[in-house]
Tab-separated table of C-alpha atoms in Angstrom:
chain	number	residue	atom	x	y	z
Y	1	UNK	CA	0.000	0.000	0.000
Y	2	UNK	CA	1.016	3.617	-0.435
Y	3	UNK	CA	-0.349	6.699	1.342
Y	4	UNK	CA	-2.699	8.908	-0.654
Y	5	UNK	CA	-0.813	11.886	0.753
Y	6	UNK	CA	2.821	11.211	1.597
Y	7	UNK	CA	4.284	12.538	4.878
Y	8	UNK	CA	5.998	15.912	4.640
Y	9	UNK	CA	9.548	15.748	3.301
Y	10	UNK	CA	9.347	12.203	1.949
Y	11	UNK	CA	11.730	11.891	-0.992
Y	12	UNK	CA	12.140	8.194	-1.666
Y	13	UNK	CA	9.550	5.556	-2.482
Y	14	UNK	CA	11.122	2.982	-0.146
Y	15	UNK	CA	10.333	5.179	2.854
Y	16	UNK	CA	6.595	5.249	2.363
Y	17	UNK	CA	5.700	1.846	0.975
Y	18	UNK	CA	3.460	0.153	3.535
Y	19	UNK	CA	2.878	-3.539	4.127
Y	20	UNK	CA	-0.797	-4.441	3.884
Y	21	UNK	CA	-0.896	-8.139	4.770
Y	22	UNK	CA	-1.780	-11.109	2.615
Y	23	UNK	CA	0.452	-12.098	-0.282
Y	24	UNK	CA	0.875	-11.679	-4.031
Y	25	UNK	CA	-2.439	-10.929	-5.745
Y	26	UNK	CA	-4.842	-11.325	-2.846
Y	27	UNK	CA	-7.105	-8.418	-1.853
Y	28	UNK	CA	-6.305	-6.051	1.017
Y	29	UNK	CA	-9.257	-4.189	2.558
Y	30	UNK	CA	-8.853	-1.547	5.296
Y	31	UNK	CA	-11.352	-1.826	8.125
Y	32	UNK	CA	-13.810	1.091	7.938
Y	33	UNK	CA	-13.138	3.501	10.759
Y	34	UNK	CA	-9.793	1.877	11.625
Y	35	UNK	CA	-7.186	2.327	8.897
Y	36	UNK	CA	-4.559	0.528	10.999
Y	37	UNK	CA	-6.398	-2.783	10.555
Y	38	UNK	CA	-6.317	-4.408	7.127
Y	39	UNK	CA	-8.103	-7.606	6.121
Y	40	UNK	CA	-6.112	-9.564	3.546
Y	41	UNK	CA	-6.001	-12.921	1.774
Y	42	UNK	CA	-3.240	-15.352	0.909
Y	43	UNK	CA	-4.330	-18.446	-0.978
Y	44	UNK	CA	-7.104	-19.472	1.357
Y	45	UNK	CA	-5.689	-17.922	4.507
Y	46	UNK	CA	-7.537	-14.893	5.897
Y	47	UNK	CA	-5.245	-12.339	7.487
Y	48	UNK	CA	-5.737	-9.435	9.892
Y	49	UNK	CA	-2.782	-7.052	9.559
Y	50	UNK	CA	-1.920	-4.361	12.117
Y	51	UNK	CA	0.001	-1.498	10.512
Y	52	UNK	CA	1.154	-0.219	13.901
Y	53	UNK	CA	2.998	-3.409	14.840
Y	54	UNK	CA	3.684	-4.889	11.396
Y	55	UNK	CA	2.198	-8.198	12.553
Y	56	UNK	CA	-0.501	-10.269	10.897
Y	57	UNK	CA	-2.780	-12.934	12.324
Y	58	UNK	CA	-3.736	-15.580	9.751
Y	59	UNK	CA	-6.612	-18.014	9.846
Y	60	UNK	CA	-7.665	-20.887	7.645
Y	61	UNK	CA	-11.376	-20.871	6.935
Y	62	UNK	CA	-11.846	-24.491	7.883
Y	63	UNK	CA	-8.292	-25.857	7.872
Y	64	UNK	CA	-7.263	-27.179	4.484
Y	65	UNK	CA	-4.038	-27.383	2.531
Y	66	UNK	CA	-4.982	-27.117	-1.123
Y	67	UNK	CA	-1.553	-27.639	-2.678
Y	68	UNK	CA	-1.379	-30.480	-5.179
Y	69	UNK	CA	-4.993	-31.555	-4.805
Y	70	UNK	CA	-7.735	-31.970	-7.353
Y	71	UNK	CA	-10.309	-29.257	-6.584
Y	72	UNK	CA	-13.161	-31.751	-6.605
Y	73	UNK	CA	-11.611	-33.375	-3.518
Y	74	UNK	CA	-11.272	-30.175	-1.498
Y	75	UNK	CA	-13.726	-29.070	1.150
Y	76	UNK	CA	-13.190	-25.402	0.201
Y	77	UNK	CA	-11.931	-24.021	-3.111
Y	78	UNK	CA	-10.105	-20.724	-2.593
Y	79	UNK	CA	-8.297	-19.076	-5.487
Y	80	UNK	CA	-5.659	-16.339	-5.407
Y	81	UNK	CA	-8.053	-13.402	-5.414
Y	82	UNK	CA	-10.827	-14.800	-3.216
Y	83	UNK	CA	-12.975	-11.763	-2.385
Y	84	UNK	CA	-13.028	-10.038	0.989
Y	85	UNK	CA	-15.887	-7.643	1.641
Y	86	UNK	CA	-16.704	-5.644	4.774
Y	87	UNK	CA	-20.393	-5.062	5.401
Y	88	UNK	CA	-21.296	-1.413	4.700
Y	89	UNK	CA	-23.729	-1.655	7.612
Y	90	UNK	CA	-21.401	-3.175	10.223
Y	91	UNK	CA	-17.585	-2.846	10.074
Y	92	UNK	CA	-17.334	-5.856	12.389
Y	93	UNK	CA	-18.924	-8.159	9.799
Y	94	UNK	CA	-16.577	-9.460	7.112
Y	95	UNK	CA	-17.421	-11.778	4.204
Y	96	UNK	CA	-14.924	-14.083	2.502
Y	97	UNK	CA	-15.634	-16.578	-0.251
Y	98	UNK	CA	-14.555	-19.958	-1.587
Y	99	UNK	CA	-17.341	-21.720	-3.465
Y	100	UNK	CA	-19.323	-20.755	-0.372
Y	101	UNK	CA	-19.880	-17.397	1.316
Y	102	UNK	CA	-18.226	-17.306	4.729
Y	103	UNK	CA	-18.844	-14.703	7.443
Y	104	UNK	CA	-16.874	-13.714	10.516
Y	105	UNK	CA	-17.812	-11.283	13.260
Y	106	UNK	CA	-14.624	-11.638	15.312
Y	107	UNK	CA	-11.945	-10.767	12.733
Y	108	UNK	CA	-11.403	-14.283	11.454
Y	109	UNK	CA	-11.171	-16.290	14.665
Y	110	UNK	CA	-14.432	-18.088	13.938
Y	111	UNK	CA	-16.408	-18.472	10.721
Y	112	UNK	CA	-19.890	-19.487	9.656
Y	113	UNK	CA	-20.818	-20.627	6.161
Y	114	UNK	CA	-23.959	-18.831	5.029
Y	115	UNK	CA	-24.517	-20.267	1.563
Y	116	UNK	CA	-24.520	-23.482	-0.447
Y	117	UNK	CA	-22.093	-23.939	-3.345
Y	118	UNK	CA	-22.898	-20.952	-5.568
Y	119	UNK	CA	-20.858	-22.052	-8.570
Y	120	UNK	CA	-21.698	-24.169	-11.617
Y	121	UNK	CA	-19.207	-26.859	-10.486
Y	122	UNK	CA	-19.290	-28.815	-13.735
Y	123	UNK	CA	-17.621	-32.194	-13.305
Y	124	UNK	CA	-15.463	-32.007	-16.422
Y	125	UNK	CA	-13.872	-28.761	-15.190
Y	126	UNK	CA	-12.680	-30.181	-11.871
Y	127	UNK	CA	-9.147	-31.184	-12.788
Y	128	UNK	CA	-5.696	-30.356	-11.454
Y	129	UNK	CA	-4.557	-27.113	-13.003
Y	130	UNK	CA	-2.148	-27.614	-15.891
Y	131	UNK	CA	-2.446	-31.383	-15.984
Y	132	UNK	CA	-1.533	-33.631	-17.617
Y	133	UNK	CA	1.303	-31.605	-19.208
Y	134	UNK	CA	2.442	-29.048	-16.584
Y	135	UNK	CA	0.753	-29.928	-13.336
Y	136	UNK	CA	0.358	-26.931	-11.025
Y	137	UNK	CA	1.206	-28.237	-7.565
Y	138	UNK	CA	0.339	-24.906	-5.923
Y	139	UNK	CA	-3.300	-25.580	-6.766
Y	140	UNK	CA	-4.531	-21.986	-6.595
Y	141	UNK	CA	-5.974	-21.571	-10.080
Y	142	UNK	CA	-9.331	-23.100	-9.280
Y	143	UNK	CA	-12.351	-22.865	-11.512
Y	144	UNK	CA	-15.762	-22.873	-9.868
Y	145	UNK	CA	-15.133	-20.362	-7.088
Y	146	UNK	CA	-16.899	-17.164	-6.081
Y	147	UNK	CA	-15.073	-14.272	-7.731
Y	148	UNK	CA	-17.059	-11.195	-6.705
Y	149	UNK	CA	-19.143	-10.431	-3.611
Y	150	UNK	CA	-20.872	-7.270	-2.375
Y	151	UNK	CA	-23.605	-6.381	0.105
Y	152	UNK	CA	-26.100	-3.691	-0.799
Y	153	UNK	CA	-25.217	-0.350	0.832
Y	154	UNK	CA	-28.942	0.445	0.843
Y	155	UNK	CA	-30.378	-2.626	2.564
Y	156	UNK	CA	-28.556	-4.880	5.025
Y	157	UNK	CA	-28.653	-8.588	4.226
Y	158	UNK	CA	-28.968	-8.168	0.437
Y	159	UNK	CA	-25.782	-9.824	-0.841
Y	160	UNK	CA	-24.839	-10.366	-4.485
Y	161	UNK	CA	-22.202	-12.869	-5.596
Y	162	UNK	CA	-20.786	-13.917	-8.941
Y	163	UNK	CA	-18.690	-16.992	-9.713
Y	164	UNK	CA	-15.780	-17.410	-12.091
Y	165	UNK	CA	-17.707	-20.078	-13.979
Y	166	UNK	CA	-20.828	-18.041	-14.695
Y	167	UNK	CA	-23.607	-18.091	-12.056
Y	168	UNK	CA	-24.967	-15.006	-10.257
Y	169	UNK	CA	-26.784	-15.388	-6.941
Y	170	UNK	CA	-28.483	-13.083	-4.447
Y	171	UNK	CA	-29.779	-13.371	-0.909
Y	172	UNK	CA	-32.183	-10.898	0.650
Y	173	UNK	CA	-32.083	-12.285	4.189
Y	174	UNK	CA	-28.398	-12.378	5.074
Y	175	UNK	CA	-27.778	-15.856	3.679
Y	176	UNK	CA	-30.803	-17.726	4.993
Y	177	UNK	CA	-31.934	-18.377	1.414
Y	178	UNK	CA	-30.305	-17.797	-1.976
Y	179	UNK	CA	-31.664	-17.403	-5.492
Y	180	UNK	CA	-29.908	-18.199	-8.752
Y	181	UNK	CA	-30.462	-15.025	-10.788
Y	182	UNK	CA	-27.997	-15.609	-13.616
Y	183	UNK	CA	-29.097	-13.436	-16.587
Y	184	UNK	CA	-30.965	-15.385	-19.243
Y	185	UNK	CA	-29.129	-15.259	-22.529
Y	186	UNK	CA	-25.719	-14.966	-20.894
Y	187	UNK	CA	-23.465	-17.688	-22.373
Y	188	UNK	CA	-22.274	-20.095	-19.706
Y	189	UNK	CA	-18.799	-20.371	-18.301
Y	190	UNK	CA	-17.793	-16.699	-18.152
Y	191	UNK	CA	-16.193	-15.031	-15.150
Y	192	UNK	CA	-18.457	-12.671	-13.238
Y	193	UNK	CA	-15.704	-10.140	-12.759
Y	194	UNK	CA	-17.763	-7.603	-10.814
Y	195	UNK	CA	-21.106	-7.336	-9.072
Y	196	UNK	CA	-22.292	-3.826	-8.220
Y	197	UNK	CA	-25.286	-3.302	-5.932
Y	198	UNK	CA	-26.743	0.122	-6.608
Y	199	UNK	CA	-26.033	2.683	-3.868
Y	200	UNK	CA	-29.513	4.131	-4.546
Y	201	UNK	CA	-31.921	1.171	-4.703
Y	202	UNK	CA	-31.591	-2.263	-3.110
Y	203	UNK	CA	-33.464	-3.909	-5.993
Y	204	UNK	CA	-30.977	-2.610	-8.570
Y	205	UNK	CA	-27.635	-4.236	-9.333
Y	206	UNK	CA	-25.151	-4.470	-12.194
Y	207	UNK	CA	-22.811	-7.267	-13.253
Y	208	UNK	CA	-19.844	-7.357	-15.618
Y	209	UNK	CA	-18.960	-10.731	-17.120
Y	210	UNK	CA	-15.647	-11.521	-18.798
Y	211	UNK	CA	-15.468	-14.294	-21.413
Y	212	UNK	CA	-12.376	-13.463	-23.475
Y	213	UNK	CA	-10.575	-16.502	-22.042
Y	214	UNK	CA	-13.238	-18.543	-23.841
Y	215	UNK	CA	-12.653	-16.798	-27.156
Y	216	UNK	CA	-15.576	-14.383	-26.716
Y	217	UNK	CA	-14.535	-10.706	-26.757
Y	218	UNK	CA	-18.043	-9.263	-26.529
Y	219	UNK	CA	-18.848	-6.804	-23.701
Y	220	UNK	CA	-21.309	-8.071	-21.091
Y	221	UNK	CA	-22.854	-5.520	-18.715
Y	222	UNK	CA	-26.261	-6.374	-17.255
Y	223	UNK	CA	-28.656	-4.447	-15.011
Y	224	UNK	CA	-31.527	-5.713	-12.892
Y	225	UNK	CA	-34.179	-3.538	-11.265
Y	226	UNK	CA	-36.058	-6.312	-9.453
Y	227	UNK	CA	-33.495	-8.267	-7.431
Y	228	UNK	CA	-32.427	-10.350	-10.429
Y	229	UNK	CA	-35.798	-11.580	-11.648
Y	230	UNK	CA	-34.993	-10.042	-15.020
Y	231	UNK	CA	-31.936	-8.393	-16.549
Y	232	UNK	CA	-31.205	-5.985	-19.366
Y	233	UNK	CA	-28.021	-6.098	-21.454
Y	234	UNK	CA	-26.457	-2.620	-21.394
Y	235	UNK	CA	-23.671	-3.321	-23.893
Y	236	UNK	CA	-24.885	-4.653	-27.214
Y	237	UNK	CA	-21.852	-3.459	-29.188
Y	238	UNK	CA	-23.868	-0.659	-30.820
Y	239	UNK	CA	-24.423	1.805	-27.962
Y	240	UNK	CA	-20.902	3.109	-27.396
Y	241	UNK	CA	-18.743	0.241	-26.128
Y	242	UNK	CA	-17.379	-1.566	-29.210
Y	243	UNK	CA	-18.484	-5.150	-29.790
Y	244	UNK	CA	-14.941	-6.475	-29.234
Y	245	UNK	CA	-14.214	-4.656	-25.941
Y	246	UNK	CA	-14.487	-7.142	-23.047
Y	247	UNK	CA	-15.702	-5.483	-19.819
Y	248	UNK	CA	-14.097	-6.161	-16.456
Y	249	UNK	CA	-15.945	-3.851	-14.070
Y	250	UNK	CA	-18.942	-1.523	-13.807
Y	251	UNK	CA	-19.636	0.932	-10.954
Y	252	UNK	CA	-22.440	3.405	-10.245
Y	253	UNK	CA	-21.814	6.859	-8.842
Y	254	UNK	CA	-23.008	7.125	-5.221
Y	255	UNK	CA	-24.433	10.628	-5.765
Y	256	UNK	CA	-25.984	10.713	-9.245
Y	257	UNK	CA	-28.202	7.740	-9.984
Y	258	UNK	CA	-27.546	6.176	-13.383
Y	259	UNK	CA	-24.071	7.689	-13.778
Y	260	UNK	CA	-22.068	4.565	-14.633
Y	261	UNK	CA	-18.376	3.926	-15.229
Y	262	UNK	CA	-17.184	0.807	-17.055
Y	263	UNK	CA	-13.661	-0.561	-17.187
Y	264	UNK	CA	-12.912	-2.500	-20.364
Y	265	UNK	CA	-9.929	-4.334	-21.770
Y	266	UNK	CA	-9.011	-1.166	-23.671
Y	267	UNK	CA	-9.902	1.679	-21.342
Y	268	UNK	CA	-12.645	3.552	-19.527
Y	269	UNK	CA	-16.225	4.404	-20.554
Y	270	UNK	CA	-18.978	6.509	-18.977
Y	271	UNK	CA	-22.773	6.505	-19.266
Y	272	UNK	CA	-25.053	9.329	-18.115
Y	273	UNK	CA	-28.311	7.457	-18.735
Y	274	UNK	CA	-27.945	4.219	-16.772
Y	275	UNK	CA	-26.255	2.314	-19.581
Y	276	UNK	CA	-28.466	3.427	-22.446
Y	277	UNK	CA	-25.507	4.994	-24.203
Y	278	UNK	CA	-21.783	4.848	-23.461
Y	279	UNK	CA	-18.940	7.107	-24.511
Y	280	UNK	CA	-15.198	6.836	-24.166
Y	281	UNK	CA	-13.797	8.505	-21.059
Y	282	UNK	CA	-10.202	7.794	-21.926
Y	283	UNK	CA	-8.809	11.335	-21.674
Y	284	UNK	CA	-5.051	10.875	-21.052
Y	285	UNK	CA	-5.270	7.286	-19.806
Y	286	UNK	CA	-3.061	4.655	-21.414
Y	287	UNK	CA	-4.832	2.018	-23.487
Y	288	UNK	CA	-4.778	-0.787	-20.952
Y	289	UNK	CA	-7.232	-3.057	-19.095
Y	290	UNK	CA	-9.112	-1.211	-16.336
Y	291	UNK	CA	-9.465	-3.782	-13.577
Y	292	UNK	CA	-11.427	-1.913	-10.899
Y	293	UNK	CA	-13.094	1.424	-10.227
Y	294	UNK	CA	-14.003	3.308	-7.081
Y	295	UNK	CA	-15.501	6.723	-6.436
Y	296	UNK	CA	-13.886	8.012	-3.244
Y	297	UNK	CA	-14.517	11.471	-1.762
Y	298	UNK	CA	-15.782	12.632	-5.114
Y	299	UNK	CA	-12.697	11.461	-7.022
Y	300	UNK	CA	-12.724	8.689	-9.620
Y	301	UNK	CA	-10.028	6.110	-8.820
Y	302	UNK	CA	-9.126	3.280	-11.191
Y	303	UNK	CA	-6.665	0.417	-11.184
Y	304	UNK	CA	-5.138	-0.902	-14.381
Y	305	UNK	CA	-3.372	-4.038	-15.528
Y	306	UNK	CA	0.257	-3.013	-15.194
Y	307	UNK	CA	-0.121	0.734	-15.828
Y	308	UNK	CA	-0.539	1.965	-12.228
Y	309	UNK	CA	-3.394	3.633	-10.348
Y	310	UNK	CA	-5.037	6.722	-11.843
Y	311	UNK	CA	-7.218	9.371	-10.206
Y	312	UNK	CA	-9.547	11.894	-11.822
Y	313	UNK	CA	-9.900	14.682	-9.267
Y	314	UNK	CA	-13.539	15.644	-8.645
Y	315	UNK	CA	-16.383	14.296	-10.755
Y	316	UNK	CA	-18.711	17.004	-9.422
Y	317	UNK	CA	-19.395	18.373	-12.896
Y	318	UNK	CA	-20.444	14.937	-14.151
Y	319	UNK	CA	-22.984	14.821	-11.320
Y	320	UNK	CA	-24.949	17.805	-12.602
Y	321	UNK	CA	-28.592	16.719	-12.656
Y	322	UNK	CA	-28.810	17.603	-16.335
Y	323	UNK	CA	-25.567	18.493	-18.013
Y	324	UNK	CA	-26.324	21.473	-20.261
Y	325	UNK	CA	-25.693	21.103	-23.941
Y	326	UNK	CA	-22.723	23.196	-25.120
Y	327	UNK	CA	-24.080	26.340	-26.673
Y	328	UNK	CA	-23.522	30.043	-27.075
Y	329	UNK	CA	-23.426	30.890	-23.358
Y	330	UNK	CA	-20.617	30.263	-20.851
Y	331	UNK	CA	-21.292	27.996	-17.879
Y	332	UNK	CA	-19.882	27.837	-14.359
Y	333	UNK	CA	-20.405	24.419	-12.789
Y	334	UNK	CA	-21.148	23.853	-9.116
Y	335	UNK	CA	-17.886	22.746	-7.428
Y	336	UNK	CA	-17.663	19.917	-4.934
Y	337	UNK	CA	-17.224	20.574	-1.231
Y	338	UNK	CA	-13.492	21.064	-0.739
Y	339	UNK	CA	-11.269	19.974	2.127
Y	340	UNK	CA	-8.497	22.424	2.968
Y	341	UNK	CA	-5.591	20.029	3.477
Y	342	UNK	CA	-2.236	21.323	4.615
Y	343	UNK	CA	0.280	19.927	2.183
Y	344	UNK	CA	3.835	20.546	1.039
Y	345	UNK	CA	4.104	22.272	-2.325
Y	346	UNK	CA	6.757	19.812	-3.441
Y	347	UNK	CA	10.492	20.013	-3.904
Y	348	UNK	CA	11.613	21.955	-6.962
Y	349	UNK	CA	15.021	20.279	-6.929
Y	350	UNK	CA	15.177	18.506	-10.296
Y	351	UNK	CA	17.038	15.590	-8.710
Y	352	UNK	CA	14.391	14.929	-6.072
Y	353	UNK	CA	11.436	12.573	-6.285
Y	354	UNK	CA	8.358	14.811	-6.834
Y	355	UNK	CA	5.846	15.132	-4.014
Y	356	UNK	CA	2.109	15.297	-4.488
Y	357	UNK	CA	0.570	18.426	-6.011
Y	358	UNK	CA	-0.633	21.014	-3.531
Y	359	UNK	CA	-4.310	20.740	-2.500
Y	360	UNK	CA	-6.738	22.985	-4.308
Y	361	UNK	CA	-10.380	23.791	-4.935
Y	362	UNK	CA	-11.336	22.514	-8.387
Y	363	UNK	CA	-13.452	24.871	-10.470
Y	364	UNK	CA	-14.872	23.814	-13.862
Y	365	UNK	CA	-16.343	26.191	-16.418
Y	366	UNK	CA	-17.432	26.072	-20.048
Y	367	UNK	CA	-16.578	28.611	-22.759
Y	368	UNK	CA	-18.434	28.578	-26.098
Y	369	UNK	CA	-15.357	29.848	-27.947
Y	370	UNK	CA	-11.662	30.439	-27.373
Y	371	UNK	CA	-10.164	33.757	-26.425
Y	372	UNK	CA	-11.950	36.674	-24.874
Y	373	UNK	CA	-11.616	38.178	-21.437
Y	374	UNK	CA	-12.275	35.719	-18.596
Y	375	UNK	CA	-12.147	36.759	-14.932
Y	376	UNK	CA	-12.696	34.636	-11.815
Y	377	UNK	CA	-13.208	36.242	-8.407
Y	378	UNK	CA	-13.374	34.478	-5.050
Y	379	UNK	CA	-15.601	36.472	-2.716
Y	380	UNK	CA	-15.959	36.120	1.067
Y	381	UNK	CA	-19.301	36.321	2.906
Y	382	UNK	CA	-18.657	39.979	3.768
Y	383	UNK	CA	-18.394	40.825	0.087
Y	384	UNK	CA	-14.628	41.324	0.028
Y	385	UNK	CA	-12.617	39.848	-2.833
Y	386	UNK	CA	-10.246	37.216	-1.490
Y	387	UNK	CA	-8.455	36.647	-4.777
Y	388	UNK	CA	-9.015	37.263	-8.461
Y	389	UNK	CA	-7.658	35.673	-11.628
Y	390	UNK	CA	-7.769	36.701	-15.245
Y	391	UNK	CA	-7.063	35.032	-18.559
Y	392	UNK	CA	-4.017	36.038	-20.554
Y	393	UNK	CA	-1.922	37.091	-17.556
Y	394	UNK	CA	1.336	35.499	-16.520
Y	395	UNK	CA	1.361	36.552	-12.897
Y	396	UNK	CA	-0.983	34.019	-11.330
Y	397	UNK	CA	0.154	30.500	-10.438
Y	398	UNK	CA	-2.843	28.193	-10.870
Y	399	UNK	CA	-1.347	24.736	-10.762
Y	400	UNK	CA	1.873	22.766	-10.849
Y	401	UNK	CA	2.245	19.990	-13.353
Y	402	UNK	CA	5.032	17.459	-13.145
Y	403	UNK	CA	6.382	16.161	-16.447
Y	404	UNK	CA	8.608	13.121	-16.370
Y	405	UNK	CA	11.121	12.850	-19.198
Y	406	UNK	CA	11.845	9.131	-19.184
Y	407	UNK	CA	14.639	9.404	-21.739
Y	408	UNK	CA	16.605	11.911	-19.648
Y	409	UNK	CA	15.414	10.548	-16.296
Y	410	UNK	CA	14.858	14.044	-15.005
Y	411	UNK	CA	11.852	15.815	-13.560
Y	412	UNK	CA	10.830	19.219	-14.872
Y	413	UNK	CA	8.249	21.466	-13.210
Y	414	UNK	CA	6.102	23.474	-15.597
Y	415	UNK	CA	3.911	26.231	-14.206
Y	416	UNK	CA	0.489	26.658	-15.696
Y	417	UNK	CA	-0.310	30.364	-15.470
Y	418	UNK	CA	-3.508	32.422	-15.595
Y	419	UNK	CA	-7.061	31.304	-16.333
Y	420	UNK	CA	-7.491	29.095	-19.348
Y	421	UNK	CA	-9.717	30.597	-22.030
Y	422	UNK	CA	-9.975	27.668	-24.427
Y	423	UNK	CA	-13.203	26.596	-26.083
Y	424	UNK	CA	-14.961	23.829	-24.163
Y	425	UNK	CA	-14.757	22.793	-20.524
Y	426	UNK	CA	-11.832	24.265	-18.596
Y	427	UNK	CA	-10.557	23.418	-15.124
Y	428	UNK	CA	-8.945	25.852	-12.678
Y	429	UNK	CA	-7.162	24.874	-9.451
Y	430	UNK	CA	-7.438	27.533	-6.764
Y	431	UNK	CA	-4.854	27.002	-4.022
Y	432	UNK	CA	-7.200	28.465	-1.356
Y	433	UNK	CA	-4.809	31.288	-0.494
Y	434	UNK	CA	-4.951	35.027	-0.252
Y	435	UNK	CA	-2.517	37.009	-2.373
Y	436	UNK	CA	0.978	37.172	-0.924
Y	437	UNK	CA	2.971	40.231	0.059
Y	438	UNK	CA	4.057	42.718	-2.612
Y	439	UNK	CA	7.295	41.819	-4.373
Y	440	UNK	CA	9.213	43.339	-7.243
Y	441	UNK	CA	8.861	40.012	-9.015
Y	442	UNK	CA	5.249	40.012	-10.213
Y	443	UNK	CA	5.027	36.242	-10.010
Y	444	UNK	CA	6.047	36.111	-6.353
Y	445	UNK	CA	3.596	38.744	-5.181
Y	446	UNK	CA	0.637	36.536	-6.027
Y	447	UNK	CA	1.931	33.439	-4.232
Y	448	UNK	CA	2.448	32.136	-0.739
Y	449	UNK	CA	-0.232	34.231	0.894
Y	450	UNK	CA	-1.979	32.870	3.991
Y	451	UNK	CA	-4.534	30.110	3.629
Y	452	UNK	CA	-8.130	31.253	3.631
Y	453	UNK	CA	-10.241	30.284	6.615
Y	454	UNK	CA	-12.718	27.414	6.197
Y	455	UNK	CA	-16.196	28.514	5.258
Y	456	UNK	CA	-18.421	29.437	2.334
Y	457	UNK	CA	-17.267	31.553	-0.597
Y	458	UNK	CA	-18.836	32.801	-3.800
Y	459	UNK	CA	-17.222	32.164	-7.162
Y	460	UNK	CA	-17.913	34.869	-9.741
Y	461	UNK	CA	-16.971	34.120	-13.342
Y	462	UNK	CA	-17.173	36.955	-15.845
Y	463	UNK	CA	-16.879	36.169	-19.563
Y	464	UNK	CA	-17.261	38.980	-22.079
Y	465	UNK	CA	-19.826	40.767	-19.931
Y	466	UNK	CA	-21.682	37.630	-18.812
Y	467	UNK	CA	-21.491	37.080	-15.037
Y	468	UNK	CA	-22.076	33.677	-13.416
Y	469	UNK	CA	-21.939	32.710	-9.736
Y	470	UNK	CA	-21.647	29.478	-7.754
Y	471	UNK	CA	-21.167	28.720	-4.071
Y	472	UNK	CA	-17.928	27.083	-2.899
Y	473	UNK	CA	-17.902	25.372	0.464
């Protein structure tokens, strides 16, 4: 694990890498409300890691050594990435899955099995991995295991699971009874890579199914609105996601209902109408498999297959109830609530490892055409102007962008100055500071002023005589 905001003065990666428990590709899940406790997995062993001591307690879920065995002979089939999920209603309840759903309420010391086998478990698939040519004695690549598990954040006891051999199941009573709700028309044998209970409605859920290992590259995203009694395919190859783009994950925004993000084998897609239409949301992302997505504190966070973690700061503009069509008038979007972190500005020494960008309030606005005079004022509750910015000027530092030149192995800092006045949607980073003291150097006099006090401010954008206002909290 790595910290989202590195400690002040950290210069080398080795100093802030953090152990997280488990091993290799198993999941690691921080306990809600207690970031020092991490639940992790290592090939069938459930771990509870304490970051303060660096120690981990490990438990077998029903003691079993799976190495070298045929999966059909095992009591429990755990694979490398057996899911771990903490109940959104009770941080003391943790789910873990083999072919069964297991639950612990004492951090792994004791377990109860709350489901039957929820996989297809076809007899001809239960063979030793790699045999008869290259037998895999580690025995972790099991077919017929639960691959994805999530409890509804809306209603306790509604749990959705998907297996790596096709079936989808749901319980509405905490595991007392289960229903097979596999979408009709879904070809058998695919891996249910992600289940996504809606954060808005307990009856609504989404699943993403991956079948490219079976020679099928089609995208499979399904939605149910009645606890799985019926499903609708949201990716027919003609509504935005190409027909040969396998989908690994789908997530719904916790604020705007029907705002969906899909991670495919070749990048990211977004839908503003609950999957009716999709459009590429690639921006500057590399073309690579997107393996998971999370919306955290209003930021869009994605993991990729071998191309690092990526974060899109603030999706507040995407959450507009009805995004206005670009037209002849400028627009100032409502910004997200901003946290005034105290953070180092980074080391400008070209030989140092760059630190994180300074915290800022993110302000998005739309201009119907390039050029023109654009002014942004930040106004306090007493009507005084805290700071003001204007397009075309070189004396206002709005953001710091780090550019890595891999060929020269050096880091260059490029300052982005003034308000952008380009056609389309623009983004401005306000550093939440007053203007600094007067200096002969015009650039210095606008920097390093004191931080503004927390509270509510008014943003006033003026574009060629048009004045727009939004509240910033």
